[in-house]
mmCIF file of C-alpha atoms in Angstrom:
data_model
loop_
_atom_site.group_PDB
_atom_site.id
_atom_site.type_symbol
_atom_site.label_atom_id
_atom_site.label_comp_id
_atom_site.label_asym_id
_atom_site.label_seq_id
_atom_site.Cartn_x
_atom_site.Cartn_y
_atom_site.Cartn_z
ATOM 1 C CA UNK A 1 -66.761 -4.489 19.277
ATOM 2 C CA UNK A 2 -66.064 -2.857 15.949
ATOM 3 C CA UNK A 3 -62.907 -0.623 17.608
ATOM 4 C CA UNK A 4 -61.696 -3.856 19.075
ATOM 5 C CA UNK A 5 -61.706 -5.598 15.515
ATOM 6 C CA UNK A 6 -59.899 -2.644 13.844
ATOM 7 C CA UNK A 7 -57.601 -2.753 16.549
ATOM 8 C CA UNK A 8 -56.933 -6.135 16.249
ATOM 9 C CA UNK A 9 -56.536 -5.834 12.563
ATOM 10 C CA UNK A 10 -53.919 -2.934 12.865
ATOM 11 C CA UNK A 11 -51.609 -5.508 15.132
ATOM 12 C CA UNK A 12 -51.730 -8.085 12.774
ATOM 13 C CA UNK A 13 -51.190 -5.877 10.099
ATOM 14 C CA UNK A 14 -47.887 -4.349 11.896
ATOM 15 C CA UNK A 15 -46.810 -7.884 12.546
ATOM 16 C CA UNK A 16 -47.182 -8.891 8.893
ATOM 17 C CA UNK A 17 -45.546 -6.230 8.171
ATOM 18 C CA UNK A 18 -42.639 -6.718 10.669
ATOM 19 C CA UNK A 19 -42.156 -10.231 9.781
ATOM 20 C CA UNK A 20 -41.925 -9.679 5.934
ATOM 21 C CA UNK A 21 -39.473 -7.130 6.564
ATOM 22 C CA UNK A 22 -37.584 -9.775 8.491
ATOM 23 C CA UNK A 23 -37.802 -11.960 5.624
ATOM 24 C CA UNK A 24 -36.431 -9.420 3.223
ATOM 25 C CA UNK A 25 -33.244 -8.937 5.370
ATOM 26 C CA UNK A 26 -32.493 -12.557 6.113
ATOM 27 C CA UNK A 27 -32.887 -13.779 2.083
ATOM 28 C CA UNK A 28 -30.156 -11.415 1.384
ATOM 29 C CA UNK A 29 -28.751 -14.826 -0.111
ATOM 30 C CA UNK A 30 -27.572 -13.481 -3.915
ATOM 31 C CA UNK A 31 -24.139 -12.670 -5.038
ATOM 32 C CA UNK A 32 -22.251 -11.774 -7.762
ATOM 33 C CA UNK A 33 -18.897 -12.159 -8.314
ATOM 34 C CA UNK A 34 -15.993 -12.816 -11.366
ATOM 35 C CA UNK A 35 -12.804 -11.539 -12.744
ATOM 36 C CA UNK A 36 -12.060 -8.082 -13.868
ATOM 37 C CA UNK A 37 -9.482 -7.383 -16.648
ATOM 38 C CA UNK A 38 -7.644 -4.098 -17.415
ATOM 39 C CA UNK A 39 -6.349 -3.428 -21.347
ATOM 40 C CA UNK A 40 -3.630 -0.704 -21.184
ATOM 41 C CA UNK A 41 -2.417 1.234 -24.103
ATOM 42 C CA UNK A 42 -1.276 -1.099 -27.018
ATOM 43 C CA UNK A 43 -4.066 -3.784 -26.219
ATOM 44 C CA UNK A 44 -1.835 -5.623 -23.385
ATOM 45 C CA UNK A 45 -3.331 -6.765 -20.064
ATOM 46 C CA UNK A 46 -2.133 -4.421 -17.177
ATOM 47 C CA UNK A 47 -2.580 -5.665 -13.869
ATOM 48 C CA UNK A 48 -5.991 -5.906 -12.241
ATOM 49 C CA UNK A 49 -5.768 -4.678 -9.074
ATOM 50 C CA UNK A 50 -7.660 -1.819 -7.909
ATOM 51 C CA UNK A 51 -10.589 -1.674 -9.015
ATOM 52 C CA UNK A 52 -13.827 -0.605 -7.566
ATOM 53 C CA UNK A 53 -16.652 -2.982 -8.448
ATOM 54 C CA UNK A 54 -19.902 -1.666 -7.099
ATOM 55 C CA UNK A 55 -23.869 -3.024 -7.482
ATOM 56 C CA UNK A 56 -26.664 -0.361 -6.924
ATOM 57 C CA UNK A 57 -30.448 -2.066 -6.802
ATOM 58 C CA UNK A 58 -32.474 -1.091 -9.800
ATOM 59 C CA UNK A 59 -35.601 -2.882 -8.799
ATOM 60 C CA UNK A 60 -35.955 -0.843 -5.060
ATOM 61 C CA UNK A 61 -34.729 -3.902 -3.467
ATOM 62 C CA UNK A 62 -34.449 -2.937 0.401
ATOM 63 C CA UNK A 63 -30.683 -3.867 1.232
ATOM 64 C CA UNK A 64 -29.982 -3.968 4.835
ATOM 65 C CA UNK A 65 -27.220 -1.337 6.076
ATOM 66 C CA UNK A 66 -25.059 -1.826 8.408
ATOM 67 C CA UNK A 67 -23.525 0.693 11.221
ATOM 68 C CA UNK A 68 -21.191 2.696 11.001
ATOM 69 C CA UNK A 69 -17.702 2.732 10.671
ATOM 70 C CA UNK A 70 -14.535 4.670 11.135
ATOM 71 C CA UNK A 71 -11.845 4.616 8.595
ATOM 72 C CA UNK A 72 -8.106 5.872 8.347
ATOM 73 C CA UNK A 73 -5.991 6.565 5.105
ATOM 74 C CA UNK A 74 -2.573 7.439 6.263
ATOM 75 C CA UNK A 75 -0.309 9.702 5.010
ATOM 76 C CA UNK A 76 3.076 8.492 4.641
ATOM 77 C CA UNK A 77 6.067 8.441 2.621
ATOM 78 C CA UNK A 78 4.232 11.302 0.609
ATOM 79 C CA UNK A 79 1.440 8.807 0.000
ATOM 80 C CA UNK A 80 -2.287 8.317 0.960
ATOM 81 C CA UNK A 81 -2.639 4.669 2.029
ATOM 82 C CA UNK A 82 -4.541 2.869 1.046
ATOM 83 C CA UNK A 83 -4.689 4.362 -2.619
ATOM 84 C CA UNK A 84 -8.304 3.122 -3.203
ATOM 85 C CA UNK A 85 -11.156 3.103 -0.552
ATOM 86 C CA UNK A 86 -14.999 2.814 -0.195
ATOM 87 C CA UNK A 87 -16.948 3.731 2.520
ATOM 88 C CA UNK A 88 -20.783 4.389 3.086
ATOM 89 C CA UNK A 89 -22.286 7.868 3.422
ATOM 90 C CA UNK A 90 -21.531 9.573 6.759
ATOM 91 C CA UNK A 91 -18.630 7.244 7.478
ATOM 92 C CA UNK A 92 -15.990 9.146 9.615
ATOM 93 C CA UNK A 93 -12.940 9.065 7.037
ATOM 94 C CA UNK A 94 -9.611 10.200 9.002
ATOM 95 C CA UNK A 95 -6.591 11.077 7.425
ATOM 96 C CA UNK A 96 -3.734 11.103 10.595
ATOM 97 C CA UNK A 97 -0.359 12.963 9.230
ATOM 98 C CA UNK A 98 2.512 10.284 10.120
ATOM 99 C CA UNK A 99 5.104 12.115 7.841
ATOM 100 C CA UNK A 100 7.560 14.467 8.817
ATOM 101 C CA UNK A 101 6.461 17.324 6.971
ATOM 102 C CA UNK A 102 3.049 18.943 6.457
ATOM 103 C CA UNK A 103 0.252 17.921 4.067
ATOM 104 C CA UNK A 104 -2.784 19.528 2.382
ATOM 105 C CA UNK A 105 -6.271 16.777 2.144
ATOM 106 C CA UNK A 106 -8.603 18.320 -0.280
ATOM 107 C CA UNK A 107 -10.648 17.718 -3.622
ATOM 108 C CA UNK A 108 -12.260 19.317 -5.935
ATOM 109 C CA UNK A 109 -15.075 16.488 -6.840
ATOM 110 C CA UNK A 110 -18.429 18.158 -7.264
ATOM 111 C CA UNK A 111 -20.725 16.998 -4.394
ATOM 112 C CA UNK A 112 -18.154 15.707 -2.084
ATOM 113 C CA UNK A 113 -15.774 19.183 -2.511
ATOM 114 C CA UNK A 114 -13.681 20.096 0.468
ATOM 115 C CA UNK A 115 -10.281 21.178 2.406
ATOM 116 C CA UNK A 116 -8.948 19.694 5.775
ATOM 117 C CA UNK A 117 -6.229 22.321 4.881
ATOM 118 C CA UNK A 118 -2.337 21.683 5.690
ATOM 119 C CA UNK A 119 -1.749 20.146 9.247
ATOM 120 C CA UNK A 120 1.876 18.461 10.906
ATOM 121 C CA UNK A 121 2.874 14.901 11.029
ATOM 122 C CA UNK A 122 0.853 13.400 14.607
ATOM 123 C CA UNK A 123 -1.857 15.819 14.057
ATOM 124 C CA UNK A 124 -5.013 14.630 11.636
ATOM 125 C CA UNK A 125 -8.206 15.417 10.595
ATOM 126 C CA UNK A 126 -11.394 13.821 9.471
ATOM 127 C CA UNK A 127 -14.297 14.799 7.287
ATOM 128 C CA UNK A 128 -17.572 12.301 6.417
ATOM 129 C CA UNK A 129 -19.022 12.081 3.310
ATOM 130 C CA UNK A 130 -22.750 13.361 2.723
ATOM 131 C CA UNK A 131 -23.462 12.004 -1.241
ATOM 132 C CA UNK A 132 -22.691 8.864 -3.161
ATOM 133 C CA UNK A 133 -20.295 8.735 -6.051
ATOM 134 C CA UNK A 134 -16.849 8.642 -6.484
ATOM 135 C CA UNK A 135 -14.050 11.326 -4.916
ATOM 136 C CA UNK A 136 -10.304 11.902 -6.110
ATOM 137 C CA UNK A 137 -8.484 13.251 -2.925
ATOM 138 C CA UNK A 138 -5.339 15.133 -3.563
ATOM 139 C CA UNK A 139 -2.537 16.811 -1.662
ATOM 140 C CA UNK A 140 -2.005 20.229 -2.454
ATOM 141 C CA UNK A 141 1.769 20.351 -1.040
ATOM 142 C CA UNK A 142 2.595 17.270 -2.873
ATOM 143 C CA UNK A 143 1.753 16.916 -6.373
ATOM 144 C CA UNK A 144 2.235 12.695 -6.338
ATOM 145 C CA UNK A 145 -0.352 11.841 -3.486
ATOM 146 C CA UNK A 146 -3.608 11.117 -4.675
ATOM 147 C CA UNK A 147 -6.370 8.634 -3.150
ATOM 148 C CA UNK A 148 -9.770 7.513 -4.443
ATOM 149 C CA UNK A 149 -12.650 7.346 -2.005
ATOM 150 C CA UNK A 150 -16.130 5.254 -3.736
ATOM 151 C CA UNK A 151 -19.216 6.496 -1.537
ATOM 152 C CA UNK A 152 -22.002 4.342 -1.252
ATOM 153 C CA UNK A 153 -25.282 4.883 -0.064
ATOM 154 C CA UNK A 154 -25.393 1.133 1.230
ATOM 155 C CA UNK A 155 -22.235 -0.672 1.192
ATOM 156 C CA UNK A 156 -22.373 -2.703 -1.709
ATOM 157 C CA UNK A 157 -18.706 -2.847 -3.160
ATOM 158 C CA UNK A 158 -15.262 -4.182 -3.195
ATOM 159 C CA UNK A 159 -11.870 -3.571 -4.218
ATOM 160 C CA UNK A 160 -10.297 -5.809 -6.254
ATOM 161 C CA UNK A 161 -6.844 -7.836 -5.159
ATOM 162 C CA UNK A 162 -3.531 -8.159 -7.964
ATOM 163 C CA UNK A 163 -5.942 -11.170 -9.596
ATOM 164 C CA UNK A 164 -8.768 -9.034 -10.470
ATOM 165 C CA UNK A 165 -11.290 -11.220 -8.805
ATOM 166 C CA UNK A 166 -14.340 -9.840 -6.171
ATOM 167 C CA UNK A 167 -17.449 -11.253 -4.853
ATOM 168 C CA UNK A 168 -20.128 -9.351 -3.676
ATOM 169 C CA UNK A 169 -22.899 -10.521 -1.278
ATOM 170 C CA UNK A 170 -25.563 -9.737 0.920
ATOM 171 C CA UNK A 171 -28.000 -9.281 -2.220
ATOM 172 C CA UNK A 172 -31.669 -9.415 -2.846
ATOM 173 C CA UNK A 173 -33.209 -11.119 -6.054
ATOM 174 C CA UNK A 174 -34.029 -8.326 -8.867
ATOM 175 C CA UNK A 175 -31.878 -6.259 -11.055
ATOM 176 C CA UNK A 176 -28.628 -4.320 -10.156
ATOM 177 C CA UNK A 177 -26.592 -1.891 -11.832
ATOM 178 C CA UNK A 178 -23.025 -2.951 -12.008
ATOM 179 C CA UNK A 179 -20.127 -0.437 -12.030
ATOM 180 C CA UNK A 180 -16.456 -1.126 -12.466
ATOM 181 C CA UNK A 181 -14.015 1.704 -12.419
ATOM 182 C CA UNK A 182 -9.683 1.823 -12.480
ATOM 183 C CA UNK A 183 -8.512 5.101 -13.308
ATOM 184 C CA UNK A 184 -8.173 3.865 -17.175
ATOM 185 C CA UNK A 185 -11.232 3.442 -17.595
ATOM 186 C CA UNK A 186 -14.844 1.978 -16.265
ATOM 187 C CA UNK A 187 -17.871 -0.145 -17.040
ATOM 188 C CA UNK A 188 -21.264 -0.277 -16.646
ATOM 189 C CA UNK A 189 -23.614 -3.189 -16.845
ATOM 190 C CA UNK A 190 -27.546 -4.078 -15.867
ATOM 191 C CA UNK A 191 -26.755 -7.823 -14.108
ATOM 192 C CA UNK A 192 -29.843 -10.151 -12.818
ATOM 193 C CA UNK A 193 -29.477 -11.966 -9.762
ATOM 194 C CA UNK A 194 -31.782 -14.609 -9.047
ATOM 195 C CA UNK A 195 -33.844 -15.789 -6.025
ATOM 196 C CA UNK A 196 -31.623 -19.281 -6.297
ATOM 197 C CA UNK A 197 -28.034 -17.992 -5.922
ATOM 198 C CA UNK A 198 -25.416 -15.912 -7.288
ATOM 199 C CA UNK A 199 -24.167 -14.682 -10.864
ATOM 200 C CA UNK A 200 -20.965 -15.073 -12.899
ATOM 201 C CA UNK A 201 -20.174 -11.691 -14.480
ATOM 202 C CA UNK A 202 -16.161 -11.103 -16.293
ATOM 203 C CA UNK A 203 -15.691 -7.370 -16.804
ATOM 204 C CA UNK A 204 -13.187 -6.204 -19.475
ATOM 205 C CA UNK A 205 -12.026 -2.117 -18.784
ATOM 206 C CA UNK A 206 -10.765 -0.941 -22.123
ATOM 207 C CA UNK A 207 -8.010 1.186 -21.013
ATOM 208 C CA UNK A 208 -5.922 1.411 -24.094
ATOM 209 C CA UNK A 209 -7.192 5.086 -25.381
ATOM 210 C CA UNK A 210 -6.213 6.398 -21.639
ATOM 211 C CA UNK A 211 -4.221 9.370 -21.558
ATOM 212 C CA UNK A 212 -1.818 10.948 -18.794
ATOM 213 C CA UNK A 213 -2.944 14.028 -17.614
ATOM 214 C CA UNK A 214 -1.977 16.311 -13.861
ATOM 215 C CA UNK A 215 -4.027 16.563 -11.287
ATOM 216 C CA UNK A 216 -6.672 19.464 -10.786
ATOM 217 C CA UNK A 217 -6.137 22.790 -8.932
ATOM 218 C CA UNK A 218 -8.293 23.280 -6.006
ATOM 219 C CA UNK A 219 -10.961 24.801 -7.717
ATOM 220 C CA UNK A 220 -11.572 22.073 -10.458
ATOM 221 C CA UNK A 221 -9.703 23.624 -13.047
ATOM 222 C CA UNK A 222 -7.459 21.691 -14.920
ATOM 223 C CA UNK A 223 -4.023 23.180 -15.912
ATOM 224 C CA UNK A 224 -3.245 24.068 -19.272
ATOM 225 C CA UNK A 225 0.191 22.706 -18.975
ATOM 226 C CA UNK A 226 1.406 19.663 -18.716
ATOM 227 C CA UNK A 227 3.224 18.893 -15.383
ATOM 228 C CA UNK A 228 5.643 16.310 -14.614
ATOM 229 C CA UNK A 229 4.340 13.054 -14.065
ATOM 230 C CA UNK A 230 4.798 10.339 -12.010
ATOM 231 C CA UNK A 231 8.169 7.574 -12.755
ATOM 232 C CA UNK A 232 6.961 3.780 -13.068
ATOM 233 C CA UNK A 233 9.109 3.334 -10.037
ATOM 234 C CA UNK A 234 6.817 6.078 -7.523
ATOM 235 C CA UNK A 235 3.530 3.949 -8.218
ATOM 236 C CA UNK A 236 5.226 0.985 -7.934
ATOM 237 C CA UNK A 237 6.413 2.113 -4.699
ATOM 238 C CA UNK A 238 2.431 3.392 -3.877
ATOM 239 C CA UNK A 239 0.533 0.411 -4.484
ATOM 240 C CA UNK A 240 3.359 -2.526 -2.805
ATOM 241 C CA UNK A 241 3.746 -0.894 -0.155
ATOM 242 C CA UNK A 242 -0.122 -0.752 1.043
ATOM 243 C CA UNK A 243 0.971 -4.282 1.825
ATOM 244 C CA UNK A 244 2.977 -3.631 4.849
ATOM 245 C CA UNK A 245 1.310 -3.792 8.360
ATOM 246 C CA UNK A 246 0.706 0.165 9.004
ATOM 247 C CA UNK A 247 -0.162 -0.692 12.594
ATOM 248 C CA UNK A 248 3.179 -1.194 13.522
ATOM 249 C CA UNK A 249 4.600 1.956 12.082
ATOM 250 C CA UNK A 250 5.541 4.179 14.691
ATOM 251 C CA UNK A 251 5.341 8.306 14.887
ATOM 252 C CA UNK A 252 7.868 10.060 15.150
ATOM 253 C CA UNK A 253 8.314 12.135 18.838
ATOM 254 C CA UNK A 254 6.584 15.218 19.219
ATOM 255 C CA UNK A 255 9.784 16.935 20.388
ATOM 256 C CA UNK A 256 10.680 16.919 16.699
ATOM 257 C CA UNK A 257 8.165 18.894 15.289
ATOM 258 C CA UNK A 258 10.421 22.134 15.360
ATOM 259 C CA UNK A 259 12.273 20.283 12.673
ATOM 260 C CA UNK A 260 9.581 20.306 10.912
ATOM 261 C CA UNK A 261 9.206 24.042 9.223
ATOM 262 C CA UNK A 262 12.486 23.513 7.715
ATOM 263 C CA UNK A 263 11.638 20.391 6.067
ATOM 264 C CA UNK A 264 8.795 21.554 4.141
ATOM 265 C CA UNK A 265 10.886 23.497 1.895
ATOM 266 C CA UNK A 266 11.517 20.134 0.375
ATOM 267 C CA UNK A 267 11.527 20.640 -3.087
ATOM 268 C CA UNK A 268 8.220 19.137 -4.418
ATOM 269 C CA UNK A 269 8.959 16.961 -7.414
ATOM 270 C CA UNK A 270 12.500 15.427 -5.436
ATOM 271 C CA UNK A 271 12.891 12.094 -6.335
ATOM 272 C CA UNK A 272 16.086 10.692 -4.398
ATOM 273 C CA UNK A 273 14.090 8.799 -2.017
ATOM 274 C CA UNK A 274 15.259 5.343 -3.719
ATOM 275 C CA UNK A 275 15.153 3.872 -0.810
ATOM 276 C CA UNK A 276 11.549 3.694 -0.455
ATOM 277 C CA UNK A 277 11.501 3.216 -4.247
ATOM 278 C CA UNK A 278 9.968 -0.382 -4.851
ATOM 279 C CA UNK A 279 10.081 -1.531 -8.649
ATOM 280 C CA UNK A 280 6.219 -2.428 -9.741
ATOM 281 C CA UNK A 281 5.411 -5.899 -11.038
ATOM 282 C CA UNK A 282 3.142 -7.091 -14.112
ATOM 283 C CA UNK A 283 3.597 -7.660 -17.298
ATOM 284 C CA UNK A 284 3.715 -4.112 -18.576
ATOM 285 C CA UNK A 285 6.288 -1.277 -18.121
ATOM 286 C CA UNK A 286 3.385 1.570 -18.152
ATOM 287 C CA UNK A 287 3.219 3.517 -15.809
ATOM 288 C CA UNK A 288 -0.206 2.795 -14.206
ATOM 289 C CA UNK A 289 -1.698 5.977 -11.840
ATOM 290 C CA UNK A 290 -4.332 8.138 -12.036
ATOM 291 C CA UNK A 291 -5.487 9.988 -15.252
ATOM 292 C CA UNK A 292 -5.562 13.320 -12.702
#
């Protein structure tokens, strides 16, 4: 009698258990959401777009995660597209070649350090992420192609659109630590969301004291001298045209790729392609890319 009432107990325990845990997952009811503005040098608004908002539980609030996905950040034009990405730990992360000359994928971020190494246009390769945080993804051929990749242990994020606003859902009442980064600068908050809804929180990024700087070598070293930079015009022509539909952009034949070889002794810093030059908009003339 007594091992049939501790076995009983154990069941009911399990399914109290199982049922709270239920409960958890389907009151993921909170939100938080607002505008995000960006001051560039002089004080003057820049525009929003592009940055990563992210909320990380501070309470150990049990956030549901979902499956896996695969994602793709193209390589075209001499440009990673899109410029700004997040993903969740172990998320495939391909990066196909649809240019007709070779590129190098690495970085040099500490945790997330590694080299797909130079590969042809139709070829590509992919690499997942194994730690949370933020990696800068460079090309080592090209000195102008840069992405940023915000890993996430549960998907929690989003990217903000040219009017600076995001919403982020799918949370649990408790505390949550808020981060907002552009590559002029980022912010860091401690927001409460309630049992009873969401919460309004405007984020300012004080990017006036930002200074230009080149990208990193491959080992993390910064160089000494200061390289050419990029022209208003070639970030302009980055972040527009991530609006196009990539889908419909079509390879180039294989039967080229012997034509290949001799186009990678392009000279790196050429900038005559003004035809895929597109001229930025905003209200600044600053040029507005990555800090390197």
């Amino acid at each position: 009698m007594r091992v049939n009432n501790i076995k009983a107990l154990f069941f009911l325990l399990c399914a109290l258990s199982t049922h709270s845990v239920m409960a958890v997952e389907g009151n993921e009811t909170g939100f938080v959401q607002g505008v995000v503005q960006v001051l560039g040098q002089g004080g003057g608004l820049i525009a929003p777009e592009k940055v990563i908002v992210s909320v990380i539980p501070l309470d150990g609030q049990q956030l549901s995660t979902r499956e896996h996905k695969d994602f793709t950040i193209r390589m075209r034009n001499k440009a990673y597209r899109p410029s700004h990405l997040v993903v969740q730990v172990d998320d495939p992360v391909a990066f196909p070649n649809q240019d007709r000359i070779k590129h190098n994928v690495f970085s040099s971020t500490s945790g997330n350090r590694f080299d797909l190494g130079s590969f042809k246009r139709g070829k590509r390769r992919s690499i997942a992420f194994k730690n949370p945080g933020l990696v800068k993804i460079y090309c080592n051929v090209h000195q102008k192609m840069f992405t940023y990749v915000h890993v996430m242990k549960i998907d929690r994020s989003q990217v903000t659109d040219k009017t600076g606003a995001y919403r982020i859902e799918r949370l649990l009442p408790g505390r949550y630590q808020l981060d907002a980064w552009h590559v002029r600068g980022s912010v860091r908050r401690t927001i409460l969301v309630k049992a009873d809804g969401g919460v309004v929180v405007d984020i300012k990024i004080d990017g006036s004291q930002w200074t230009r700087r080149t990208r990193p070598k491959k080992s993390g070293v910064y160089p000494t001298e200061p390289q050419k930079s990029l022209r208003e015009a070639d970030w302009g022509s980055i972040q527009e045209a991530e609006e196009e539909d990539h889908d419909n952009y079509n390879l180039l034949d294989d039967d080229d790729e012997d034509d290949e070889d001799d186009e990678d002794d392009e000279d790196e810093d050429d900038e005559e392609d003004e035809a895929d030059v597109i001229k930025p908009k905003g209200a600044t003339k600053e040029a507005d890319f990555e800090d390197f």
